[in-house]
mmCIF file with all atom_site columns, C-alpha atoms in Angstrom:
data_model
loop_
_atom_site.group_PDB
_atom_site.id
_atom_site.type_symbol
_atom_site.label_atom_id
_atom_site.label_alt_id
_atom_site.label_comp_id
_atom_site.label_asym_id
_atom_site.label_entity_id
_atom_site.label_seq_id
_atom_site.pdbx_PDB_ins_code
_atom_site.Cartn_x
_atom_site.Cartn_y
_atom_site.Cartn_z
_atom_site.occupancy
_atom_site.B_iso_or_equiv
_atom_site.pdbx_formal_charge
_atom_site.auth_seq_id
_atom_site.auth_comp_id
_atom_site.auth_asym_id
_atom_site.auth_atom_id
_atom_site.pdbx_PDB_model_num
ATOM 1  C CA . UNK A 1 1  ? 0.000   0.000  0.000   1.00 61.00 ? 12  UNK A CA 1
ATOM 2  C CA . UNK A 1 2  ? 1.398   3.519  -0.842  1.00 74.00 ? 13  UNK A CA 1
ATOM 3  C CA . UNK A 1 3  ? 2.364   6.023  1.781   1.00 85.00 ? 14  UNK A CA 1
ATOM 4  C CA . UNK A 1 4  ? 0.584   9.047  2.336   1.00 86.00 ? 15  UNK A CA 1
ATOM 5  C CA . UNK A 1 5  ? 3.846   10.975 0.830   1.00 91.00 ? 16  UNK A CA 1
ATOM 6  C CA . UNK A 1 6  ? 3.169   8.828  -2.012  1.00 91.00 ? 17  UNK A CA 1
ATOM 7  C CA . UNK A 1 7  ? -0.296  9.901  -2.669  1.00 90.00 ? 18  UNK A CA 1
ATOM 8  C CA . UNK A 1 8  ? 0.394   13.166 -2.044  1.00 92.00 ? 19  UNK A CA 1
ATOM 9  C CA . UNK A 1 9  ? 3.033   13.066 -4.785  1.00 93.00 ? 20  UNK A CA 1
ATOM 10 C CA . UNK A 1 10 ? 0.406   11.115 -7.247  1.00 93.00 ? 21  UNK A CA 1
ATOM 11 C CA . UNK A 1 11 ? -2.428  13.595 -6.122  1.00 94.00 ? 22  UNK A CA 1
ATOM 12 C CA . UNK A 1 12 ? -0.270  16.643 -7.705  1.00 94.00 ? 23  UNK A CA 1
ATOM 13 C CA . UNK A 1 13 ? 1.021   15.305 -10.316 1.00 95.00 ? 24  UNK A CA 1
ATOM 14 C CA . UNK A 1 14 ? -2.457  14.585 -10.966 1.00 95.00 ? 25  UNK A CA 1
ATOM 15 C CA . UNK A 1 15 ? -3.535  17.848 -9.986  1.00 93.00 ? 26  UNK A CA 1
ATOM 16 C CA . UNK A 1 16 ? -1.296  19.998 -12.543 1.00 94.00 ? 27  UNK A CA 1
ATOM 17 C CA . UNK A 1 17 ? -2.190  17.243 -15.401 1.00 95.00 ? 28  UNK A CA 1
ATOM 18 C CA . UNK A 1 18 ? -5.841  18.407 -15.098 1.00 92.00 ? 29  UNK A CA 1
ATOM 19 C CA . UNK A 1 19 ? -4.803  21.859 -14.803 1.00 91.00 ? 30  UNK A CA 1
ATOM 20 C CA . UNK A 1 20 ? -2.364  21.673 -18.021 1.00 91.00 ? 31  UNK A CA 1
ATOM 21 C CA . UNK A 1 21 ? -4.973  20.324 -20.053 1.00 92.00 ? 32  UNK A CA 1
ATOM 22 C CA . UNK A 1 22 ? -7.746  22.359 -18.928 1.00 88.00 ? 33  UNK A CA 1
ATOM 23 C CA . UNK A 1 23 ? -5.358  25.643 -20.046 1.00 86.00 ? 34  UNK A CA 1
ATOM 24 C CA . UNK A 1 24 ? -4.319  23.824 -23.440 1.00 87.00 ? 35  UNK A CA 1
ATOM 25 C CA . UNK A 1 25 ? -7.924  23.159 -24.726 1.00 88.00 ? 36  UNK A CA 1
ATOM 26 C CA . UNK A 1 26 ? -9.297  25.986 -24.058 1.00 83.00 ? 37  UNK A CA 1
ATOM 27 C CA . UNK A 1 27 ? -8.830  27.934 -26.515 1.00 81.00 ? 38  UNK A CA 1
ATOM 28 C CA . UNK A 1 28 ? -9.533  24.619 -28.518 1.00 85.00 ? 39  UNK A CA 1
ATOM 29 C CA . UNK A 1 29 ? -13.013 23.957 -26.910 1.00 84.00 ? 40  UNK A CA 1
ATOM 30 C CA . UNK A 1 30 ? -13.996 28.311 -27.433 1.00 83.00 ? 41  UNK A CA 1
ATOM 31 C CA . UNK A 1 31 ? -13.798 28.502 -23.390 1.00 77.00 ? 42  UNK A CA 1
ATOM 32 C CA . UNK A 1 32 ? -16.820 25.552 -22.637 1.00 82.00 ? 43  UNK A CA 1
ATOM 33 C CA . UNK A 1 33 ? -14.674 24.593 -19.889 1.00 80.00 ? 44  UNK A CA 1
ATOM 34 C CA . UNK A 1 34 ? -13.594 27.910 -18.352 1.00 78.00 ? 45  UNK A CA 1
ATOM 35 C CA . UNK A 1 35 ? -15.768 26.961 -15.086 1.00 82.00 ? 46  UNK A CA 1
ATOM 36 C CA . UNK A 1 36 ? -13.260 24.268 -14.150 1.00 83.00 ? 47  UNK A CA 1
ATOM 37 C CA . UNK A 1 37 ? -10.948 27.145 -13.928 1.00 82.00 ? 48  UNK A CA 1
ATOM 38 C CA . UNK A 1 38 ? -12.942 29.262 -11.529 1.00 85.00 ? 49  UNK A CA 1
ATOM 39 C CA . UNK A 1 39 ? -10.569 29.203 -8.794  1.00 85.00 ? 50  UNK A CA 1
ATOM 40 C CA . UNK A 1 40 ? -7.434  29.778 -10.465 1.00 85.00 ? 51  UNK A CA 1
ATOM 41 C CA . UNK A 1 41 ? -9.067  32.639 -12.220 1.00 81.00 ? 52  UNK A CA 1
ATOM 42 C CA . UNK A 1 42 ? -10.088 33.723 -9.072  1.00 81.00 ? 53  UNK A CA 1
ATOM 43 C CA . UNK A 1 43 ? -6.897  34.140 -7.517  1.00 81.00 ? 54  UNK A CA 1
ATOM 44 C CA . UNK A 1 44 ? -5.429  35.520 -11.050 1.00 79.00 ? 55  UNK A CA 1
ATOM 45 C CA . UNK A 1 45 ? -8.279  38.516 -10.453 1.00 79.00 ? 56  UNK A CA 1
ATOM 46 C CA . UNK A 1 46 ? -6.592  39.279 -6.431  1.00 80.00 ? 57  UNK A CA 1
ATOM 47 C CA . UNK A 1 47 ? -3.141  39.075 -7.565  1.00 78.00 ? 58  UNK A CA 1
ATOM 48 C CA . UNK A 1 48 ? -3.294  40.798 -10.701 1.00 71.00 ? 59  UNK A CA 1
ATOM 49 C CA . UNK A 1 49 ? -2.291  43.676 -8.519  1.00 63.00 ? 60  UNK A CA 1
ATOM 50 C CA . UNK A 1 50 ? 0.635   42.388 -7.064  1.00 61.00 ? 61  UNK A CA 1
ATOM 51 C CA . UNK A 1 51 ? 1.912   41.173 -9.803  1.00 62.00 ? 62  UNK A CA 1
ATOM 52 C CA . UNK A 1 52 ? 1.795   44.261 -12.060 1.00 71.00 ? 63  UNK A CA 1
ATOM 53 C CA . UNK A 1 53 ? -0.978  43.503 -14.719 1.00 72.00 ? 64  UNK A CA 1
ATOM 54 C CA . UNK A 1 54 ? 1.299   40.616 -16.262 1.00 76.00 ? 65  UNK A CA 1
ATOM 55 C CA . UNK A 1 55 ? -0.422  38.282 -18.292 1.00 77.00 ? 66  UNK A CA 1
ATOM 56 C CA . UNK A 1 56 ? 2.137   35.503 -17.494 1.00 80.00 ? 67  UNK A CA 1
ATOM 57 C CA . UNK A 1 57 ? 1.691   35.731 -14.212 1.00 79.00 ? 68  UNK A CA 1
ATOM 58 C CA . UNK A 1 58 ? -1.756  35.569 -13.824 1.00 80.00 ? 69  UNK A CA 1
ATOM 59 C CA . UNK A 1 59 ? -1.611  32.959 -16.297 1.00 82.00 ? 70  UNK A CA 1
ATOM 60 C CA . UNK A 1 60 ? 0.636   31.177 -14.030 1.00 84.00 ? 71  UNK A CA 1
ATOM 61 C CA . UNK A 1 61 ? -1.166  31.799 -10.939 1.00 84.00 ? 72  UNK A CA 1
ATOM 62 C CA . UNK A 1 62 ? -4.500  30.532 -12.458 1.00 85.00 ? 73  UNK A CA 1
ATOM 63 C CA . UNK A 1 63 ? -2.499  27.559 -13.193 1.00 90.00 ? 74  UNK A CA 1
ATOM 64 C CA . UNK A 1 64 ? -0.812  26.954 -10.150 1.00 91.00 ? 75  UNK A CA 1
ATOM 65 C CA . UNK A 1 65 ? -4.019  27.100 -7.930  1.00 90.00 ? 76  UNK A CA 1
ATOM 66 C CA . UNK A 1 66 ? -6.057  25.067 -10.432 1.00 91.00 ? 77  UNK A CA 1
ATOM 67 C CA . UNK A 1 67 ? -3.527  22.441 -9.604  1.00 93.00 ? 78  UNK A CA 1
ATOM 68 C CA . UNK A 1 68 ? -3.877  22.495 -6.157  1.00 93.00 ? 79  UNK A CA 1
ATOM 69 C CA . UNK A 1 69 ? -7.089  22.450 -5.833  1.00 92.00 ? 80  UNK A CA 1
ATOM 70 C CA . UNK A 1 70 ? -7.654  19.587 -8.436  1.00 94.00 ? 81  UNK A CA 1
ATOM 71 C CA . UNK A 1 71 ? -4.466  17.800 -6.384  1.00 95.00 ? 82  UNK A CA 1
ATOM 72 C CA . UNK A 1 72 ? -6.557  18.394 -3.226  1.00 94.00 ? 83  UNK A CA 1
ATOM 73 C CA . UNK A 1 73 ? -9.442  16.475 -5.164  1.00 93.00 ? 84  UNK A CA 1
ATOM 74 C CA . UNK A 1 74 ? -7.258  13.473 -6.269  1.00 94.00 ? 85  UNK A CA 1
ATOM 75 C CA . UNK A 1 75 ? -5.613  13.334 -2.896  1.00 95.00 ? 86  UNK A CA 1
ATOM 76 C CA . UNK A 1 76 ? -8.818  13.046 -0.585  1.00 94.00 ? 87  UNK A CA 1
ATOM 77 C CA . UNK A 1 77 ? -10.347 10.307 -3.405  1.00 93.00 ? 88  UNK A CA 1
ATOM 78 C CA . UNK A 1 78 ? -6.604  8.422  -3.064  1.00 91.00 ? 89  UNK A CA 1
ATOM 79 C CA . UNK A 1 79 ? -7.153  8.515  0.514   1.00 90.00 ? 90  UNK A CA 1
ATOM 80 C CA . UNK A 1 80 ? -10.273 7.110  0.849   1.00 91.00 ? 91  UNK A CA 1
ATOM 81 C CA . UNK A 1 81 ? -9.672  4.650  -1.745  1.00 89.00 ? 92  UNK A CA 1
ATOM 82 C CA . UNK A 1 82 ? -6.307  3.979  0.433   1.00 87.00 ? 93  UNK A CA 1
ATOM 83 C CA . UNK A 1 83 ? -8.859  3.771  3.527   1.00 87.00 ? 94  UNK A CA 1
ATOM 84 C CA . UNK A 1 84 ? -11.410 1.077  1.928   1.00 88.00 ? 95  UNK A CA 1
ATOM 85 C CA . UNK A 1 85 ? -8.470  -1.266 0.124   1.00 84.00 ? 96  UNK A CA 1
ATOM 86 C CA . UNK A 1 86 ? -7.172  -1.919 3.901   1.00 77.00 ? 97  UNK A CA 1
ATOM 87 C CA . UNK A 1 87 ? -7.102  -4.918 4.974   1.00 76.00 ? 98  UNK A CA 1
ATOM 88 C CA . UNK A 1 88 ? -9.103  -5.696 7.814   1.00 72.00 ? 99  UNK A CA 1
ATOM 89 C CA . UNK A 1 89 ? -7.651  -7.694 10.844  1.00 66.00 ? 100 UNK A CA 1
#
């Protein structure tokens, strides 16, 4: 069974996968998914001021919190999955 560093490491790996892909096709897809971004967005909008208007930032914000919260996602469903594969004694 994998350690909860292990999961952890899966769940954001996971995490910026979905996030990758969700900034790739969306140009591709005319924005249908740009709901599944909400909370990077979000935090783009805050920090647009700290990080001077940059477009490359926020874009990189955006991603970086739509990672975590899809690794945050992937984690808890790893651990619970890790919770009902144990073996029982």
């Amino acid at each position: 069974m994998l350690s909860v560093k292990a999961n952890l490491i899966i769940a954001l790996a996971i995490g910026a996968l979905i996030s990758a892909v969700l900034l790739a096709i969306e140009p591709l897809t005319d924005f249908a998914y740009l709901s599944l971004e909400w909370p990077g967005i979000t935090a783009a909008y805050f920090f647009w001021g700290a990080v001077g208007g940059s477009s490359f930032a926020g874009i990189a914000i955006s991603w970086v919190v739509n990672a975590l919260t899809y690794a945050l996602s992937a984690f808890a469903i790893l651990s619970a999955l890790r919770l009902l594969a144990k073996p029982k004694t």
